[in-house]
Short mmCIF file of C-alpha atoms in Angstrom, two decimals:
data_model
loop_
_atom_site.label_atom_id
_atom_site.label_comp_id
_atom_site.label_asym_id
_atom_site.label_seq_id
_atom_site.Cartn_x
_atom_site.Cartn_y
_atom_site.Cartn_z
CA CYS X 1 -8.98 -3.83 34.48
CA ILE X 2 -11.01 -3.22 31.54
CA ASP X 3 -14.74 -2.93 31.76
CA VAL X 4 -16.99 -4.65 29.27
CA ASP X 5 -18.07 -1.39 27.55
CA THR X 6 -14.37 -0.07 26.88
CA ALA X 7 -13.76 -3.86 25.74
CA THR X 8 -16.62 -3.71 23.59
CA VAL X 9 -15.48 -0.75 22.02
CA ILE X 10 -11.75 -1.83 21.49
CA VAL X 11 -13.00 -4.76 19.86
CA THR X 12 -15.59 -3.55 17.66
CA LEU X 13 -13.19 -1.12 16.24
CA LEU X 14 -10.55 -3.77 15.75
CA LEU X 15 -13.24 -6.02 13.85
CA ALA X 16 -14.70 -2.80 11.83
CA ALA X 17 -10.70 -1.91 11.07
CA LEU X 18 -10.10 -5.52 9.49
CA PHE X 19 -12.97 -5.57 7.39
CA THR X 20 -12.77 -1.76 6.29
CA PHE X 21 -9.34 -2.70 4.68
CA ALA X 22 -10.45 -6.12 3.31
CA ALA X 23 -13.31 -4.72 1.67
CA SER X 24 -11.26 -1.50 0.51
CA ILE X 25 -8.67 -3.54 -1.42
CA LYS X 26 -11.41 -5.86 -3.09
CA LEU X 27 -13.66 -2.52 -4.23
CA LEU X 28 -10.60 -0.31 -5.32
CA GLY X 29 -9.44 -3.29 -7.22
CA VAL X 30 -5.67 -3.50 -5.67
CA SER X 31 -3.55 -5.74 -7.40
CA GLN X 32 -2.84 -8.19 -4.75
CA SER X 33 -6.78 -8.60 -3.92
CA LEU X 34 -7.15 -9.42 -7.44
CA ALA X 35 -4.29 -12.00 -7.42
CA ILE X 36 -6.02 -13.77 -4.34
CA ARG X 37 -9.27 -13.58 -6.23
CA ASP X 38 -8.19 -14.90 -9.22
CA HIS X 39 -6.46 -17.48 -7.08
CA LEU X 40 -9.27 -18.48 -5.28
CA GLY X 41 -11.59 -18.69 -8.39
CA VAL X 42 -14.04 -16.21 -7.30
CA THR X 43 -15.82 -14.02 -9.84
CA PRO X 44 -15.18 -10.20 -10.28
CA VAL X 45 -19.06 -9.59 -9.61
CA HIS X 46 -18.61 -12.20 -6.50
CA TRP X 47 -15.65 -10.04 -4.97
CA ARG X 48 -17.20 -6.92 -5.42
CA LEU X 49 -20.19 -8.19 -3.79
CA ILE X 50 -17.98 -9.65 -0.91
CA GLY X 51 -16.51 -6.44 -0.23
CA ILE X 52 -20.17 -4.52 -0.22
CA LEU X 53 -21.21 -6.93 2.36
CA GLU X 54 -17.97 -6.36 4.31
CA LEU X 55 -18.56 -2.95 4.20
CA ALA X 56 -22.37 -3.28 5.52
CA GLY X 57 -20.98 -5.61 8.14
CA VAL X 58 -18.61 -2.56 9.27
CA ALA X 59 -21.45 -0.23 9.13
CA GLY X 60 -23.74 -2.59 11.30
CA VAL X 61 -21.12 -3.32 13.97
CA LEU X 62 -20.35 0.41 14.39
CA VAL X 63 -24.20 1.36 14.78
CA GLY X 64 -24.21 -1.71 17.11
CA LEU X 65 -22.50 0.21 19.83
CA ALA X 66 -25.39 2.52 19.93
CA TRP X 67 -27.83 -0.69 19.36
CA PRO X 68 -26.39 -4.09 20.34
CA PRO X 69 -29.11 -6.20 18.39
CA ILE X 70 -27.55 -4.45 14.79
CA GLY X 71 -24.05 -5.00 16.11
CA ILE X 72 -24.47 -8.78 16.85
CA ALA X 73 -26.59 -9.48 13.71
CA ALA X 74 -23.72 -7.84 11.77
CA ALA X 75 -20.73 -9.52 13.61
CA ILE X 76 -22.32 -12.75 12.99
CA GLY X 77 -22.52 -11.75 9.29
CA LEU X 78 -19.04 -10.96 9.17
CA ALA X 79 -18.00 -14.00 10.95
CA LEU X 80 -19.91 -16.10 8.06
CA LEU X 81 -18.16 -14.39 5.28
CA SER X 82 -15.14 -15.10 7.08
CA ILE X 83 -15.74 -18.96 7.28
CA GLY X 84 -16.72 -18.75 3.25
CA ALA X 85 -13.28 -17.12 2.97
CA ILE X 86 -11.84 -20.15 4.98
CA ALA X 87 -14.07 -22.77 3.05
CA PHE X 88 -12.49 -20.88 -0.37
CA HIS X 89 -9.01 -21.17 0.68
CA ILE X 90 -9.23 -24.82 1.73
CA LYS X 91 -10.68 -25.88 -1.49
CA ALA X 92 -7.60 -24.01 -3.10
CA SER X 93 -5.28 -25.88 -1.04
CA ASP X 94 -3.85 -22.83 0.69
CA ARG X 95 -1.71 -22.83 4.16
CA VAL X 96 -3.25 -21.99 7.19
CA VAL X 97 -1.22 -18.74 7.36
CA ASP X 98 -3.37 -17.62 4.19
CA MET X 99 -6.48 -18.11 6.39
CA ALA X 100 -5.11 -16.07 9.34
CA PRO X 101 -7.08 -12.92 8.37
CA ALA X 102 -10.18 -14.81 8.32
CA VAL X 103 -9.61 -16.52 11.49
CA ILE X 104 -8.90 -13.26 13.12
CA GLY X 105 -12.05 -11.93 11.99
CA ILE X 106 -14.23 -14.63 13.13
CA ALA X 107 -12.47 -14.32 16.74
CA LEU X 108 -12.86 -10.45 16.75
CA ALA X 109 -16.78 -11.14 15.30
CA ALA X 110 -17.39 -14.07 18.00
CA THR X 111 -15.52 -11.86 20.70
CA THR X 112 -17.97 -8.67 19.93
CA VAL X 113 -21.17 -11.03 20.21
CA VAL X 114 -20.09 -12.27 23.43
CA LEU X 115 -19.34 -8.61 24.72
CA HIS X 116 -22.96 -7.27 23.67
CA THR X 117 -24.34 -10.15 25.64
CA VAL X 118 -22.55 -10.19 28.68
#
C-alpha cells in the first residue's frame, strides 16, 4: 500500500508534468498549440498569459511539497485554469476527447488538494 506522502509526491509530479508540457507548448509557440489557440478564439497575449500562469502553478505545487498551503492554492489555481479551458472547448463545440487533458488536470489537481489535507 502506498502511503499518503508517497501518493502526494507522485500525483503532484504528474500534475506538474502535465502543466509544464501545456505551458511549454504555449510559450514556445508550437504550431499545434497555436492552431488550438486560434480554434478556441484566444488572443496571443492571453495564450501566453495562460502559459505563464500554468508555469506559476507548477512552481506552486512543487513548493507545496515542502509547504502544503502553497501547493493547495496552486493546485486550485490549476484546476480553475482547466475549468476555463473546458469552457472554451464547449464554446467551440469541441468533442469530449478534446477536453481530456483539462479533465485530467482537474482530477490531478483535486487529488493533490485532497492528499494535502488528509
